[in-house]
Structures are given as structure tokens and as C-alpha cells.
Short mmCIF file of C-alpha atoms and ligand atoms in Angstrom, two decimals:
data_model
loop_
_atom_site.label_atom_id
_atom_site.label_comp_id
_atom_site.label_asym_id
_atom_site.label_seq_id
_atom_site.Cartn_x
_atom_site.Cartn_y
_atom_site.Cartn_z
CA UNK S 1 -5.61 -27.10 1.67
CA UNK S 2 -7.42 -29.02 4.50
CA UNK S 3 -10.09 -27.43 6.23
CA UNK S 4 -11.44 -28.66 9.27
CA UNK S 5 -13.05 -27.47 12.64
CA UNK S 6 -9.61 -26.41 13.42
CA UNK S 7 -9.01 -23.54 10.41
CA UNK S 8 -8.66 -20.38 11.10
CA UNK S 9 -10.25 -17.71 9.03
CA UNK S 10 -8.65 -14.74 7.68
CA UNK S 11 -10.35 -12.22 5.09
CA UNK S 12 -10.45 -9.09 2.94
CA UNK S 13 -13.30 -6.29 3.35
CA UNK S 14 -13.60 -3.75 1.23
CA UNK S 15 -15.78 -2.23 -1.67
CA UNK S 16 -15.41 -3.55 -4.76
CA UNK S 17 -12.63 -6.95 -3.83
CA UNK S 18 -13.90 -8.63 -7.07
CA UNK S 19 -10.71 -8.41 -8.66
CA UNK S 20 -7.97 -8.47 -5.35
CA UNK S 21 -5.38 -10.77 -5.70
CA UNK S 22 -4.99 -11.00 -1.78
CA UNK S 23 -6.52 -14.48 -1.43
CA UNK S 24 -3.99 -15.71 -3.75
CA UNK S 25 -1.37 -14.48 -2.17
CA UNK S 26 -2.80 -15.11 1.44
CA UNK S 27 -3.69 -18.36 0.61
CA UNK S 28 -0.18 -18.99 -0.99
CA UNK S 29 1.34 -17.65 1.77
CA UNK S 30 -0.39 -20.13 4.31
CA UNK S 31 -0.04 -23.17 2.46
CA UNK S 32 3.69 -22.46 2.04
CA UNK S 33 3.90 -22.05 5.85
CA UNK S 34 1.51 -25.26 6.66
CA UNK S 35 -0.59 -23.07 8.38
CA UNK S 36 -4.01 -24.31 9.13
CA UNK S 37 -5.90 -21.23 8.11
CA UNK S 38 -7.61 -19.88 5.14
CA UNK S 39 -8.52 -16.04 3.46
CA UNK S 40 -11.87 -15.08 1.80
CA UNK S 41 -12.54 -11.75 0.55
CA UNK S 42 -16.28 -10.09 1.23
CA UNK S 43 -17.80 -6.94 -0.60
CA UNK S 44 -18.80 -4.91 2.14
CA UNK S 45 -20.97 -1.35 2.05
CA UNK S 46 -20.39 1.36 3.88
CA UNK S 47 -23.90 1.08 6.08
CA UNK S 48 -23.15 -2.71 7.21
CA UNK S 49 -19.20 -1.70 7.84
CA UNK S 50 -20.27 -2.11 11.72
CA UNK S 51 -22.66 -4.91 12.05
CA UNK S 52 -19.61 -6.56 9.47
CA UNK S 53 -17.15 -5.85 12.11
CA UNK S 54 -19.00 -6.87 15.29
CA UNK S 55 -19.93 -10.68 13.36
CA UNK S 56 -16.32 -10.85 12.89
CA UNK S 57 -16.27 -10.85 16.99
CA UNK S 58 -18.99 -12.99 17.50
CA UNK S 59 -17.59 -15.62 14.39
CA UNK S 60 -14.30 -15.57 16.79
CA UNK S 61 -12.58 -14.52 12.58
CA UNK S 62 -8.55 -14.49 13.79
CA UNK S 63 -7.89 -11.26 11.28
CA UNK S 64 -8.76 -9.32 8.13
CA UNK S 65 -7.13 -6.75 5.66
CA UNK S 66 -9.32 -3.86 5.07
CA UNK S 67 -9.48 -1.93 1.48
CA UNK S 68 -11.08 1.14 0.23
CA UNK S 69 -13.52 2.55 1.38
CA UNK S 70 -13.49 1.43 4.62
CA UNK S 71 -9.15 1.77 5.53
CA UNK S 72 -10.61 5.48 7.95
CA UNK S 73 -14.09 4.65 9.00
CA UNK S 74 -13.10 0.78 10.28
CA UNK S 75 -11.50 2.84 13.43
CA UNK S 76 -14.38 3.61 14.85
CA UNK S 77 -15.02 0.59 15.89
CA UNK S 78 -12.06 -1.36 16.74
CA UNK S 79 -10.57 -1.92 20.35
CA UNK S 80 -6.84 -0.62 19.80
CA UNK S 81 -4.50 0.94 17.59
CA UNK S 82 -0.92 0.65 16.73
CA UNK S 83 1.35 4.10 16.92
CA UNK S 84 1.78 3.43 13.26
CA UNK S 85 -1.91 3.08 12.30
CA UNK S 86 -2.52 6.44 14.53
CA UNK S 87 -0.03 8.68 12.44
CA UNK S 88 -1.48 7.06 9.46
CA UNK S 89 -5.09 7.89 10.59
CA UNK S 90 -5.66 4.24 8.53
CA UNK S 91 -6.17 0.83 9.22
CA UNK S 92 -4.93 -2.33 6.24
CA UNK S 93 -4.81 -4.83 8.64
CA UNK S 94 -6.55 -5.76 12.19
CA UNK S 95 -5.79 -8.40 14.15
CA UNK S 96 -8.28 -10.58 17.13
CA UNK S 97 -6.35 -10.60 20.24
CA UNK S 98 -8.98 -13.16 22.75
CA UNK S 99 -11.68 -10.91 21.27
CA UNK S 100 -10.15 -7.23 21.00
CA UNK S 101 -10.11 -5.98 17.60
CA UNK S 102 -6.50 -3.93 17.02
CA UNK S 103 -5.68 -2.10 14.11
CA UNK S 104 -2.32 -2.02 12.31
CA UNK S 105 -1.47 0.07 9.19
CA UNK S 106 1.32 -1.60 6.86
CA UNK S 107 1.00 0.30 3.87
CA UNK S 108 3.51 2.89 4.72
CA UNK S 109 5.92 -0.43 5.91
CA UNK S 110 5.02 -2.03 3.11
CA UNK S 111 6.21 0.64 0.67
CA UNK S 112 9.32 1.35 2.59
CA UNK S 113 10.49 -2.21 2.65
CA UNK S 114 10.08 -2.50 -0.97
CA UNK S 115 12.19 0.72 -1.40
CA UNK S 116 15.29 -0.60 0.98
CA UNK S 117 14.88 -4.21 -0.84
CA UNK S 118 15.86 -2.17 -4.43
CA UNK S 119 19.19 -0.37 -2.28
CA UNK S 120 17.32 2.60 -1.92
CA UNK S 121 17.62 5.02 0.71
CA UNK S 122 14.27 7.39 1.84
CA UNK S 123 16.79 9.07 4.56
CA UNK S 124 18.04 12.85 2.89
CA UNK S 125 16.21 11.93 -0.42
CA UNK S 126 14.13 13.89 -2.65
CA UNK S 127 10.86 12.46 -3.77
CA UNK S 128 8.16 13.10 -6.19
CA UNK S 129 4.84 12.18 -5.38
CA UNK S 130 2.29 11.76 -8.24
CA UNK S 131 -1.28 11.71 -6.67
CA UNK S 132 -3.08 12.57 -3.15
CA UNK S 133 -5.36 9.79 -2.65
CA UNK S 134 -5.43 6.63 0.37
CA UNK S 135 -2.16 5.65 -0.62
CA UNK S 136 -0.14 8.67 -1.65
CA UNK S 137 -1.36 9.51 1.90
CA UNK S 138 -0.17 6.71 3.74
CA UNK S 139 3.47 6.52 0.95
CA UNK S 140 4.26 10.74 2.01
CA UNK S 141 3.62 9.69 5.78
CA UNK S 142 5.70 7.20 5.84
CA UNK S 143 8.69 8.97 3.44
CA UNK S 144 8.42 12.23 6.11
CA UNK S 145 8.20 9.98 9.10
CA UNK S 146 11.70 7.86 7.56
CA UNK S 147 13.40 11.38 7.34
CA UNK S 148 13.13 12.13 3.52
CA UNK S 149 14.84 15.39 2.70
CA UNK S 150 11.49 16.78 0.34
CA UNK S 151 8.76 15.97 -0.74
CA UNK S 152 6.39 17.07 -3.85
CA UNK S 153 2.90 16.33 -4.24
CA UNK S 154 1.89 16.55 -7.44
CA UNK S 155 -2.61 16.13 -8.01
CA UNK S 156 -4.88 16.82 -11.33
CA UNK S 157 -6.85 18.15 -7.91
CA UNK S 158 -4.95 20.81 -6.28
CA UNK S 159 -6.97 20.88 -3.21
CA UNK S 160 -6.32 17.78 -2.15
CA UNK S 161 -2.29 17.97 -2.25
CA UNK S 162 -2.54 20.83 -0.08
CA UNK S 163 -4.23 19.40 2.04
CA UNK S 164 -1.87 16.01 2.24
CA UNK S 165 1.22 18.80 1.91
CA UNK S 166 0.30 20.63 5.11
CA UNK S 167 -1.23 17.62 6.76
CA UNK S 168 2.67 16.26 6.23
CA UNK S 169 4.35 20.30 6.98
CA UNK S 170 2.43 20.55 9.96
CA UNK S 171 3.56 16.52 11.42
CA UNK S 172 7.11 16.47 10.32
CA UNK S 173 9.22 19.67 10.50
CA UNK S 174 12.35 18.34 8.78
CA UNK S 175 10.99 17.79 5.49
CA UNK S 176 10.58 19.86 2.80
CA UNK S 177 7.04 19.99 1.30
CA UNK S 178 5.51 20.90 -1.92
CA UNK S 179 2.66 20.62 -3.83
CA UNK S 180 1.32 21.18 -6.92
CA UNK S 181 -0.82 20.54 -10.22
CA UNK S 182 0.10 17.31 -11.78
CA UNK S 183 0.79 18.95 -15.08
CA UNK S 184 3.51 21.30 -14.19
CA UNK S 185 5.62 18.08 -13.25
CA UNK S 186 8.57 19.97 -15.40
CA UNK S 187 9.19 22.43 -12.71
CA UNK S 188 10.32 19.45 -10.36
CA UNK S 189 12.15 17.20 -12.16
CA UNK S 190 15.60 17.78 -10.00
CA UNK S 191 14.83 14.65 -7.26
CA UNK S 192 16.26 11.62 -6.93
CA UNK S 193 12.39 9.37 -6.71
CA UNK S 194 9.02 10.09 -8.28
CA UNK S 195 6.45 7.23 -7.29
CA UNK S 196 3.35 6.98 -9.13
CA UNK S 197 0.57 7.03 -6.71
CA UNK S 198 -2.49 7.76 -9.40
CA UNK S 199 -4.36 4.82 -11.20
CA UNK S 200 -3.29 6.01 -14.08
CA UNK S 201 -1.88 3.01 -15.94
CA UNK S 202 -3.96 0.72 -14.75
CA UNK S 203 -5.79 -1.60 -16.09
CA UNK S 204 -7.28 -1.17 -18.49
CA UNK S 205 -6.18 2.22 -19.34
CA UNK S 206 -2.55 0.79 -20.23
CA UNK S 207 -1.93 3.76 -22.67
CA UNK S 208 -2.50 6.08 -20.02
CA UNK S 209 0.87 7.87 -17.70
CA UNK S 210 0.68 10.19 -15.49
CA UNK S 211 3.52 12.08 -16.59
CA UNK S 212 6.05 11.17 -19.30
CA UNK S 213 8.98 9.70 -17.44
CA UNK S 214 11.36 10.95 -20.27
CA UNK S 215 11.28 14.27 -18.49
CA UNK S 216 13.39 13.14 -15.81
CA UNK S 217 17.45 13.11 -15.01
CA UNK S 218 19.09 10.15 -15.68
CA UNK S 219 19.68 9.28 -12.36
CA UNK S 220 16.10 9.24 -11.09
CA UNK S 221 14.27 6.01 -10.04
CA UNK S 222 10.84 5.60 -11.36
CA UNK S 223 8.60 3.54 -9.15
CA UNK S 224 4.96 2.61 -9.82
CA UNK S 225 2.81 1.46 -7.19
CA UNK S 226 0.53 -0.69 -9.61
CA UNK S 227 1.13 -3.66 -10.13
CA UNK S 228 -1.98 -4.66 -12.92
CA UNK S 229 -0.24 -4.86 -15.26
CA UNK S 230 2.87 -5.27 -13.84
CA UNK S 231 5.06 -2.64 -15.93
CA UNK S 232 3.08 -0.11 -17.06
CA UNK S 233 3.51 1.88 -19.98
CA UNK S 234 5.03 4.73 -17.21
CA UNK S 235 7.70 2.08 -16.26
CA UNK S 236 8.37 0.79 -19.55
CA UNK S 237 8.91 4.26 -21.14
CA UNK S 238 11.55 4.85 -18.21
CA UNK S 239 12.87 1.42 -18.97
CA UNK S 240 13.70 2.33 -22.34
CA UNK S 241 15.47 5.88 -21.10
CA UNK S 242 17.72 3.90 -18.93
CA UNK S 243 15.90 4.64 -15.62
CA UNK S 244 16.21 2.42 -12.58
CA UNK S 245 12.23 1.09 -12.24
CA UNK S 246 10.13 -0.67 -9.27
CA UNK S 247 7.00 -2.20 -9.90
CA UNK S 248 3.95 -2.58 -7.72
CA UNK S 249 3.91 -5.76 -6.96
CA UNK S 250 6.75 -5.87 -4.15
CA UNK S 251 5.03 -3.84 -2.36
CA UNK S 252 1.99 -5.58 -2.61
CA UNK S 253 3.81 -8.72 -1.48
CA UNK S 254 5.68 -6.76 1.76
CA UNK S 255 2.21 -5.64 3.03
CA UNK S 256 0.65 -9.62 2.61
CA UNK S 257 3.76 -10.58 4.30
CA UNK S 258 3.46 -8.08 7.13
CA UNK S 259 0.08 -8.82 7.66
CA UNK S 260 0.79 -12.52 7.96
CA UNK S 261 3.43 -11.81 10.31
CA UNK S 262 1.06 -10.05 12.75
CA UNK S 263 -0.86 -12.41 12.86
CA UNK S 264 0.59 -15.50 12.85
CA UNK S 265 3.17 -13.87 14.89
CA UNK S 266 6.28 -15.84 12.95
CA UNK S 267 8.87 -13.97 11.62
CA UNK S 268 10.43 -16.75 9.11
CA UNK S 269 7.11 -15.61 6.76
CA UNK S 270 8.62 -12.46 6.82
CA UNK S 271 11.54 -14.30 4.41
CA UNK S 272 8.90 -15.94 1.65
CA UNK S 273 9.26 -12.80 0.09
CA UNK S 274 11.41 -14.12 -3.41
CA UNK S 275 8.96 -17.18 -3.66
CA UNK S 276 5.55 -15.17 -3.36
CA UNK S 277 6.90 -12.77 -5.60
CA UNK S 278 7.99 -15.48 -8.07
CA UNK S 279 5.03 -17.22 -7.77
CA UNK S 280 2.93 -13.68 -8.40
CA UNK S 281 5.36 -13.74 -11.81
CA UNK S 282 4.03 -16.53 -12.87
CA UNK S 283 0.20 -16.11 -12.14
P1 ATR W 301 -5.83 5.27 -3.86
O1 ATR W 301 -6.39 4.94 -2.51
O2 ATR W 301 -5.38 4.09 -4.66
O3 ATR W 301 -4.78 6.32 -3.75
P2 ATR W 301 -7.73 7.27 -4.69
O4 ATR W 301 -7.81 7.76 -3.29
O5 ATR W 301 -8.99 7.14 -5.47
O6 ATR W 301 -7.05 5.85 -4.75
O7 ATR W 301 -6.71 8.22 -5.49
C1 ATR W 301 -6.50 8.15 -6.87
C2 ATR W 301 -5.47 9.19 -7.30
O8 ATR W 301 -5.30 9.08 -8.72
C3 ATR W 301 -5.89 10.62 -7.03
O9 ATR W 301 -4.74 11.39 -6.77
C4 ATR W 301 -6.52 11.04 -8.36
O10 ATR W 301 -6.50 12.41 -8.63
P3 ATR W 301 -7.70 13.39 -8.12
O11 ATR W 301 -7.43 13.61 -6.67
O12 ATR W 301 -7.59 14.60 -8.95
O13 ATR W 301 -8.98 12.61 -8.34
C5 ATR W 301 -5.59 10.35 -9.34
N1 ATR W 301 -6.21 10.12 -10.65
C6 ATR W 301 -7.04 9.12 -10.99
N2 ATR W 301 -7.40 9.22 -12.29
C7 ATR W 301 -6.77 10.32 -12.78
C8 ATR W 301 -6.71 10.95 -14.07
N3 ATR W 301 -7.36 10.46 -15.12
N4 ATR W 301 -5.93 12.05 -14.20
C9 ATR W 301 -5.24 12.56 -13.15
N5 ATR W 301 -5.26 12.01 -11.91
C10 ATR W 301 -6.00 10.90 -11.72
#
């Protein structure tokens, strides 16, 4: 990597980033594409989220992914909005156009794209979703906005799937929605994709599943959205059952890619996706 006066700077905010992997992969990504640009991450709190936003301005930064805590509150003070980011009521990525700030979401895009890379269809399926945080948010959007056929919300906090269930009933008319407790998963095991949208699994709770995959038909695809470690103990207990499985991590690489593709504006990054994934493998 050569940096000079001419580099453009890309970066991550959000609260903690100690442990992202997105300046590997962003970093990757660039070299791979002799771009002349580079991708730092910064812990940002809540209280300096604005005076953050308006230095990028001033520091002319070209774009920057945003994380939790900030993916709601970062509207409020950026120029423009995508359709996308405005269903999603989020913002993952924002892009400097000659000093406007416009916000993107590619979560949803992100997750979608990893779905129809594994031959599978969102359009008149039935999916299972464990969890109601940021990103089962942003995953049921997108499934009810690509025409899913139902959708179940499953949350140790019942509250919050209603909440995402009639946020999603009251958008999107043609889909079924339901929600539920997370432990009465063996009421709903007749669809065709759960994705796990808890952190349970995660490092370093590796033990941990959100619900034991063994329940399920043997038709069902099991997808996890994490992707530390890379098959959790949710996957690899499906594995063993026979169960088509999707790990987090090609999602992870969609939404770098996407990102990089606003803006660098280039669509050819869009088709690194084998090679960052490989090179993810191998990390
Ligand atoms: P993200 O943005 O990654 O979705 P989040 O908004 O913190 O993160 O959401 C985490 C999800 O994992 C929530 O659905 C959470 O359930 P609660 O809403 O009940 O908190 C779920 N989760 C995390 N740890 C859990 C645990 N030990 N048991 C059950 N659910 C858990």
C-alpha cells in the first residue's frame, strides 16, 4: 500500500470496532483493485457522533461504514438518503458526494445476495427468524420487501418481535407475519429457512445455539449470520443432520463489496467476491 497526498480515506465508526474485520477486508479489497485509498476504523461515542460526522466534512473523508450504535442516530445528520436506507430506517454505509453526506443501507442487500449466491429463492418462501435486534430488523425488511411468503420472529424478548412483526405487517401486506418467544421454536418448524439473527454462538460462547437445529425438516436451510467463528456449533449440528448451511461470512463480504461499489462507483469489485471470501478462509 502506498500512501501519498493523493489517498483517499475510507473508515468504520462505531462503538466498540476493536475487533471488526472491515479494514481487512476493505483494505484487501482496495489493494486488489489498485485503488489509491485506504480504511481505518474509529471508536466513536454516542455524544461526539455529530462533531465525528461534521470533521468527516471538513477532512473532505470520501466514505465510511457505520456500526452499532450509531446505524439510526447517524441520519440525523446526513444530507440524503437512499429509498433503501429510508425503508430500513438505517444507515451501514454513507458516501461524500462534493461535500453532501448520503446514506445507503446494504445490510438487507447484503443478506439477500448471499441467499441468491447459495440458489436460494426469498420469493413465496417461508422463513424463520431467530432474534429482533439491528440486523434481524434490517434481514425481515428486506425478506418482506423481496416478497417472502411468511415470516416468524422468534425473541427471548417478546416485546421486541412484536414490535419488528407489526413494524413488517403494517409495511408489507403480502407477507405473512409471526412472532413469538424464542423457546417455543417447535411450534414453527414447517418453513423452508430459519436464519440465526441472535449472538448466540458467538464468540466466545461457541457452546451456545439458539435453538437446536435437529428440530427441523430435512429440507430446511440453516443459515447463521455470524461469521466468528465461522461455523458455529448451530451450523455444525445442522451439518451433521444433513441440512443445507450458510455461514456469516458471505454476507459480510456482499455488504464490503457493496459498499466499495458505491463508492468507488466500479462494478467489476462487485465480482472479487470468491477471492475476498477465500482470502477471509484463510485469515
Ligand atoms: P444485532 O444488531 O447484531 O442484531 P442486537 O440488536 O444487540 O444485535 O440483537 C441481539 C439479538 O440477540 C437480540 O434478539 C437478543 O435478544 P433480546 O432482544 O431478548 O435481547 C438476542 N440475544 C442475545 N443474547 C441472547 C441470549 N443469551 N439468549 C437469547 N437471545 C439472545
Amino acid at each position: 500500500m502506498n500512501i501519498d497526498w493523493n489517498t483517499d480515506i475510507y473508515c468504520l465508526i462505531g462503538n466498540p470496532v476493536d475487533n471488526s474485520l472491515s479494514p481487512k477486508i476493505h483494505n484487501h479489497i482496495f489493494n486488489e483493485n489498485n485503488a489509491n485509498c485506504i480504511y481505518v476504523s474509529f471508536n466513536v461515542e454516542e455524544k461526539d457522533l455529530k462533531t465525528v460526522i461534521n470533521s468527516f466534512k471538513a477532512l473532505n473523508i470520501k466514505g465510511f461504514n457505520v456500526t452499532i450504535p450509531h446505524k439510526i442516530n447517524v441520519i440525523n445528520y446526513l444530507d440524503n438518503l437512499t429509498t433503501e436506507a429510508k425503508i430500513m430506517g438505517a444507515v451501514n454505509t454513507v458516501k461524500n458526494l462534493n461535500g453532501k453526506l448520503v446514506g445507503y443501507n446494504t445490510d438487507g442487500i447484503g443478506f439477500a445476495k448471499s441467499l441468491y449466491e447459495e440458489g436460494i429463492k426469498i420469493k413465496g418462501n417461508r422463513f424463520l427468524v431467530l432474534g429482533a435486534g439491528g440486523a434481524s430488523y434490517a434481514i425481515c425488511k428486506k425478506l418482506a420487501m423481496e416478497g417472502a411468503n411468511t415470516i416468524v420472529i422468534l425473541n427471548r424478548t417478546l416485546n421486541k418481535a412484536k414490535n419488528l412483526a407489526e413494524t413488517i405487517k403494517s409495511e408489507f401486506k403480502e407477507t405473512n407475519v409471526y412472532y413469538d418467544f424464542l423457546t417455543n421454536v417447535s411450534h414453527y418448524i414447517d418453513i423452508d429457512v430459519v436464519v440465526n439473527c441472535t449472538s448466540i454462538g458467538m464468540l466466545p460462547d461457541v457452546n451456545q445455539m439458539p435453538v437446536n437445529p435437529l428440530l427441523f425438516k430435512a429440507n430446511t436451510i440453516v443459515y447463521d449470520i455470524i461469521y466468528k467463528p465461522l461455523e458455529t456449533k448451530f451450523l455444525l449440528t445442522a451439518k451433521e443432520r444433513g441440512l443445507k448451511t450458510v455461514n456469516g461470512i458471505s454476507m459480510l463480504v456482499n455488504q464490503a463489496l457493496l459498499s466499495q461499489n458505491i463508492w468507488l462507483n466500479n462494478d467489476n469489485i462487485l465480482k472479487s467476491y470468491e477471492k475476498i471470501k477465500g482470502f477471509l478462509k484463510n485469515m
